[in-house]
């Protein structure tokens, strides 16, 4: 079955960096776009970043643009998120999610989601 | 970019029907597909509706989605409410390289 397993979360001081990973299995990883979505404690969902199936296109949410970098290794079925210059407001559970495309082949959302990895930015 | 607005919370009794709204602030609700996700406490979100009104396999037909261009909103309806439906529900859409979520509605079944 399709499985997404995030790792790399932890406690980090403001201004420092952290790298998250997502191991994918059960589907042809290189054929799907992949996303990161986060959820701050007690808050709603916020889309973070997307990478095209072949890595040629990447888009970021305004709150992380210039600080976070999404990447993928299709040979290892792995998605990554490099997070630099971390701020307290980046504290959240970070989910990786496979791109959900509509009947015309356009990206519309997310399915499935991993279980998430928790990032806490605090001094 | 537009904003998707959802009511903060809704309460209803088992067996009843509940409808959640998701109102788009600008541009037509029909311009971009709307998805709905269910998030039970402590769990990851899972889609219950995609492409406005399509149910993923495994989602019961008690769940249905629609859009209303007159109110520029999408709706998720759950009929025959069960206690297991108690969760947060998020609408989501896409526009020009941004994937947006509504703020979520907390459903209490009591």
GROMACS .gro file of C-alpha atoms in nm:
model
  233
    1UNK     CA    1   0.000   0.000   0.000
    2UNK     CA    2   0.102   0.361  -0.045
    3UNK     CA    3   0.308   0.480   0.247
    4UNK     CA    4   0.476   0.809   0.331
    5UNK     CA    5   0.702   0.825   0.636
    6UNK     CA    6   0.845   1.157   0.752
    7UNK     CA    7   1.151   1.196   0.969
    8UNK     CA    8   1.398   1.459   1.082
    9UNK     CA    9   1.184   1.667   1.313
   10UNK     CA   10   1.302   1.789   1.651
   11UNK     CA   11   1.373   2.092   1.865
   12UNK     CA   12   1.590   2.362   1.710
   13UNK     CA   13   1.688   2.715   1.810
   14UNK     CA   14   1.564   3.017   1.615
   15UNK     CA   15   1.789   3.098   1.323
   16UNK     CA   16   1.918   2.744   1.288
   17UNK     CA   17   1.850   2.487   1.018
   18UNK     CA   18   1.677   2.151   0.996
   19UNK     CA   19   1.627   1.899   0.717
   20UNK     CA   20   1.315   1.686   0.693
   21UNK     CA   21   1.283   1.370   0.488
   22UNK     CA   22   0.991   1.168   0.358
   23UNK     CA   23   1.036   0.807   0.248
   24UNK     CA   24   0.781   0.694  -0.008
   25UNK     CA   25   0.680   0.339  -0.092
   26UNK     CA   26   0.400   0.145  -0.257
   27UNK     CA   27   0.372   0.360  -0.570
   28UNK     CA   28   0.580   0.487  -0.862
   29UNK     CA   29   0.733   0.785  -0.682
   30UNK     CA   30   0.893   0.937  -0.991
   31UNK     CA   31   0.553   0.987  -1.154
   32UNK     CA   32   0.400   1.206  -0.884
   33UNK     CA   33   0.444   1.559  -0.761
   34UNK     CA   34   0.498   1.585  -0.388
   35UNK     CA   35   0.405   1.845  -0.127
   36UNK     CA   36   0.488   1.955   0.223
   37UNK     CA   37   0.199   2.080   0.437
   38UNK     CA   38   0.229   2.195   0.797
   39UNK     CA   39   0.003   2.244   1.096
   40UNK     CA   40   0.096   2.467   1.386
   41UNK     CA   41  -0.021   2.351   1.731
   42UNK     CA   42  -0.397   2.387   1.759
   43UNK     CA   43  -0.416   2.556   1.419
   44UNK     CA   44  -0.525   2.474   1.067
   45UNK     CA   45  -0.339   2.338   0.768
   46UNK     CA   46  -0.092   2.546   0.568
   47UNK     CA   47   0.057   2.442   0.237
   48UNK     CA   48   0.436   2.482   0.239
   49UNK     CA   49   0.587   2.367  -0.089
   50UNK     CA   50   0.548   2.145  -0.395
   51UNK     CA   51   0.791   1.982  -0.631
   52UNK     CA   52   0.703   1.845  -0.972
   53UNK     CA   53   0.742   1.473  -1.041
   54UNK     CA   54   1.073   1.531  -1.222
   55UNK     CA   55   1.197   1.809  -0.995
   56UNK     CA   56   1.182   2.072  -1.269
   57UNK     CA   57   0.933   2.300  -1.093
   58UNK     CA   58   0.908   2.405  -0.732
   59UNK     CA   59   0.666   2.643  -0.565
   60UNK     CA   60   0.660   2.776  -0.210
   61UNK     CA   61   0.413   2.937   0.025
   62UNK     CA   62   0.479   3.303   0.096
   63UNK     CA   63   0.571   3.240   0.461
   64UNK     CA   64   0.864   3.012   0.373
   65UNK     CA   65   0.982   3.152   0.040
   66UNK     CA   66   1.357   3.216   0.041
   67UNK     CA   67   1.413   3.012   0.359
   68UNK     CA   68   1.293   2.661   0.272
   69UNK     CA   69   1.401   2.440  -0.019
   70UNK     CA   70   1.214   2.135  -0.139
   71UNK     CA   71   1.398   1.860  -0.325
   72UNK     CA   72   1.364   1.496  -0.421
   73UNK     CA   73   1.573   1.195  -0.511
   74UNK     CA   74   1.373   0.971  -0.743
   75UNK     CA   75   1.640   0.701  -0.728
   76UNK     CA   76   1.581   0.671  -0.353
   77UNK     CA   77   1.207   0.750  -0.343
   78UNK     CA   78   1.278   1.033  -0.103
   79UNK     CA   79   1.140   1.383  -0.061
   80UNK     CA   80   1.325   1.644   0.144
   81UNK     CA   81   1.265   1.986   0.294
   82UNK     CA   82   1.567   2.197   0.391
   83UNK     CA   83   1.456   2.459   0.641
   84UNK     CA   84   1.690   2.750   0.710
   85UNK     CA   85   1.661   3.060   0.927
   86UNK     CA   86   1.392   2.893   1.134
   87UNK     CA   87   1.150   3.107   1.333
   88UNK     CA   88   0.920   3.034   1.625
   89UNK     CA   89   0.625   3.054   1.386
   90UNK     CA   90   0.766   2.757   1.191
   91UNK     CA   91   0.679   2.534   1.487
   92UNK     CA   92   0.439   2.275   1.347
   93UNK     CA   93   0.380   1.919   1.243
   94UNK     CA   94   0.513   1.882   0.890
   95UNK     CA   95   0.335   1.638   0.661
   96UNK     CA   96   0.449   1.514   0.324
   97UNK     CA   97   0.170   1.436   0.082
   98UNK     CA   98   0.143   1.300  -0.266
   99UNK     CA   99  -0.003   1.524  -0.532
  100UNK     CA  100  -0.367   1.462  -0.616
  101UNK     CA  101  -0.453   1.527  -0.979
  102UNK     CA  102  -0.795   1.578  -1.132
  103UNK     CA  103  -0.941   1.403  -1.433
  104UNK     CA  104  -0.766   1.651  -1.662
  105UNK     CA  105  -0.430   1.580  -1.503
  106UNK     CA  106  -0.406   1.906  -1.309
  107UNK     CA  107  -0.286   1.917  -0.953
  108UNK     CA  108  -0.569   1.988  -0.713
  109UNK     CA  109  -0.472   1.861  -0.370
  110UNK     CA  110  -0.316   1.596  -0.153
  111UNK     CA  111  -0.358   1.222  -0.114
  112UNK     CA  112  -0.233   1.040   0.080
  113UNK     CA  113  -0.058   1.211   0.370
  114UNK     CA  114   0.219   1.084   0.593
  115UNK     CA  115   0.187   1.072   0.970
  116UNK     CA  116   0.389   1.390   1.012
  117UNK     CA  117   0.706   1.493   1.193
  118UNK     CA  118   0.707   1.757   1.466
  119UNK     CA  119   0.933   2.061   1.447
  120UNK     CA  120   0.970   2.291   1.745
  121UNK     CA  121   1.163   2.614   1.710
  122UNK     CA  122   1.252   2.745   2.053
  123UNK     CA  123   1.546   2.886   2.243
  124UNK     CA  124  -0.483   3.485  -0.399
  125UNK     CA  125  -0.823   3.419  -0.254
  126UNK     CA  126  -0.924   3.319   0.098
  127UNK     CA  127  -1.148   3.024   0.185
  128UNK     CA  128  -1.370   3.094   0.486
  129UNK     CA  129  -1.525   2.820   0.696
  130UNK     CA  130  -1.737   2.841   1.012
  131UNK     CA  131  -1.533   2.764   1.319
  132UNK     CA  132  -1.753   2.490   1.461
  133UNK     CA  133  -2.073   2.295   1.409
  134UNK     CA  134  -2.262   2.062   1.641
  135UNK     CA  135  -2.523   1.806   1.550
  136UNK     CA  136  -2.680   1.489   1.684
  137UNK     CA  137  -2.618   1.133   1.564
  138UNK     CA  138  -2.837   1.037   1.271
  139UNK     CA  139  -2.886   1.395   1.160
  140UNK     CA  140  -2.749   1.574   0.854
  141UNK     CA  141  -2.492   1.851   0.869
  142UNK     CA  142  -2.361   2.081   0.599
  143UNK     CA  143  -2.033   2.273   0.610
  144UNK     CA  144  -1.975   2.580   0.398
  145UNK     CA  145  -1.654   2.708   0.241
  146UNK     CA  146  -1.681   3.055   0.089
  147UNK     CA  147  -1.429   3.186  -0.162
  148UNK     CA  148  -1.339   3.554  -0.118
  149UNK     CA  149  -1.264   3.642  -0.479
  150UNK     CA  150  -1.285   3.476  -0.815
  151UNK     CA  151  -1.540   3.210  -0.896
  152UNK     CA  152  -1.571   2.900  -0.679
  153UNK     CA  153  -1.618   2.712  -1.005
  154UNK     CA  154  -1.278   2.820  -1.137
  155UNK     CA  155  -1.075   2.568  -0.937
  156UNK     CA  156  -1.157   2.228  -0.794
  157UNK     CA  157  -1.245   2.206  -0.426
  158UNK     CA  158  -1.133   1.923  -0.202
  159UNK     CA  159  -1.245   1.838   0.152
  160UNK     CA  160  -1.030   1.667   0.415
  161UNK     CA  161  -1.127   1.502   0.740
  162UNK     CA  162  -0.881   1.515   1.029
  163UNK     CA  163  -0.965   1.314   1.336
  164UNK     CA  164  -0.785   1.410   1.659
  165UNK     CA  165  -0.423   1.299   1.652
  166UNK     CA  166  -0.442   1.178   1.292
  167UNK     CA  167  -0.331   1.301   0.953
  168UNK     CA  168  -0.588   1.453   0.718
  169UNK     CA  169  -0.758   1.225   0.466
  170UNK     CA  170  -0.963   1.337   0.167
  171UNK     CA  171  -1.337   1.277   0.177
  172UNK     CA  172  -1.426   1.475  -0.137
  173UNK     CA  173  -1.213   1.575  -0.436
  174UNK     CA  174  -1.296   1.763  -0.757
  175UNK     CA  175  -1.592   1.936  -0.589
  176UNK     CA  176  -1.811   1.627  -0.554
  177UNK     CA  177  -1.613   1.305  -0.606
  178UNK     CA  178  -1.572   1.056  -0.324
  179UNK     CA  179  -1.245   0.865  -0.289
  180UNK     CA  180  -1.285   0.490  -0.271
  181UNK     CA  181  -1.370   0.383   0.080
  182UNK     CA  182  -1.552   0.702   0.173
  183UNK     CA  183  -1.919   0.624   0.245
  184UNK     CA  184  -2.191   0.781   0.034
  185UNK     CA  185  -2.308   0.965   0.344
  186UNK     CA  186  -2.048   1.223   0.238
  187UNK     CA  187  -2.128   1.450  -0.054
  188UNK     CA  188  -1.987   1.771  -0.196
  189UNK     CA  189  -2.125   2.051  -0.409
  190UNK     CA  190  -2.055   2.404  -0.522
  191UNK     CA  191  -2.294   2.699  -0.544
  192UNK     CA  192  -2.191   2.980  -0.772
  193UNK     CA  193  -2.463   3.212  -0.641
  194UNK     CA  194  -2.304   3.217  -0.295
  195UNK     CA  195  -1.955   3.148  -0.433
  196UNK     CA  196  -1.915   2.864  -0.192
  197UNK     CA  197  -1.855   2.492  -0.169
  198UNK     CA  198  -2.037   2.263   0.070
  199UNK     CA  199  -1.971   1.931   0.236
  200UNK     CA  200  -2.276   1.741   0.357
  201UNK     CA  201  -2.267   1.445   0.591
  202UNK     CA  202  -2.592   1.255   0.638
  203UNK     CA  203  -2.674   0.994   0.898
  204UNK     CA  204  -2.414   1.137   1.135
  205UNK     CA  205  -2.208   0.892   1.339
  206UNK     CA  206  -1.991   0.964   1.639
  207UNK     CA  207  -1.690   0.860   1.431
  208UNK     CA  208  -1.754   1.159   1.204
  209UNK     CA  209  -1.644   1.391   1.485
  210UNK     CA  210  -1.339   1.563   1.340
  211UNK     CA  211  -1.204   1.879   1.184
  212UNK     CA  212  -1.299   1.934   0.820
  213UNK     CA  213  -1.093   2.149   0.585
  214UNK     CA  214  -1.179   2.271   0.239
  215UNK     CA  215  -0.894   2.329  -0.004
  216UNK     CA  216  -0.848   2.469  -0.351
  217UNK     CA  217  -0.574   2.579  -0.586
  218UNK     CA  218  -0.486   2.900  -0.766
  219UNK     CA  219  -0.177   2.993  -0.966
  220UNK     CA  220   0.090   2.799  -0.784
  221UNK     CA  221  -0.074   2.822  -0.442
  222UNK     CA  222  -0.270   2.550  -0.266
  223UNK     CA  223  -0.505   2.714  -0.015
  224UNK     CA  224  -0.691   2.573   0.283
  225UNK     CA  225  -0.989   2.705   0.467
  226UNK     CA  226  -0.947   2.755   0.840
  227UNK     CA  227  -1.134   2.434   0.917
  228UNK     CA  228  -1.463   2.350   1.087
  229UNK     CA  229  -1.475   2.143   1.403
  230UNK     CA  230  -1.765   1.898   1.395
  231UNK     CA  231  -1.900   1.780   1.727
  232UNK     CA  232  -2.144   1.492   1.721
  233UNK     CA  233  -2.339   1.477   2.044
   0.00000   0.00000   0.00000
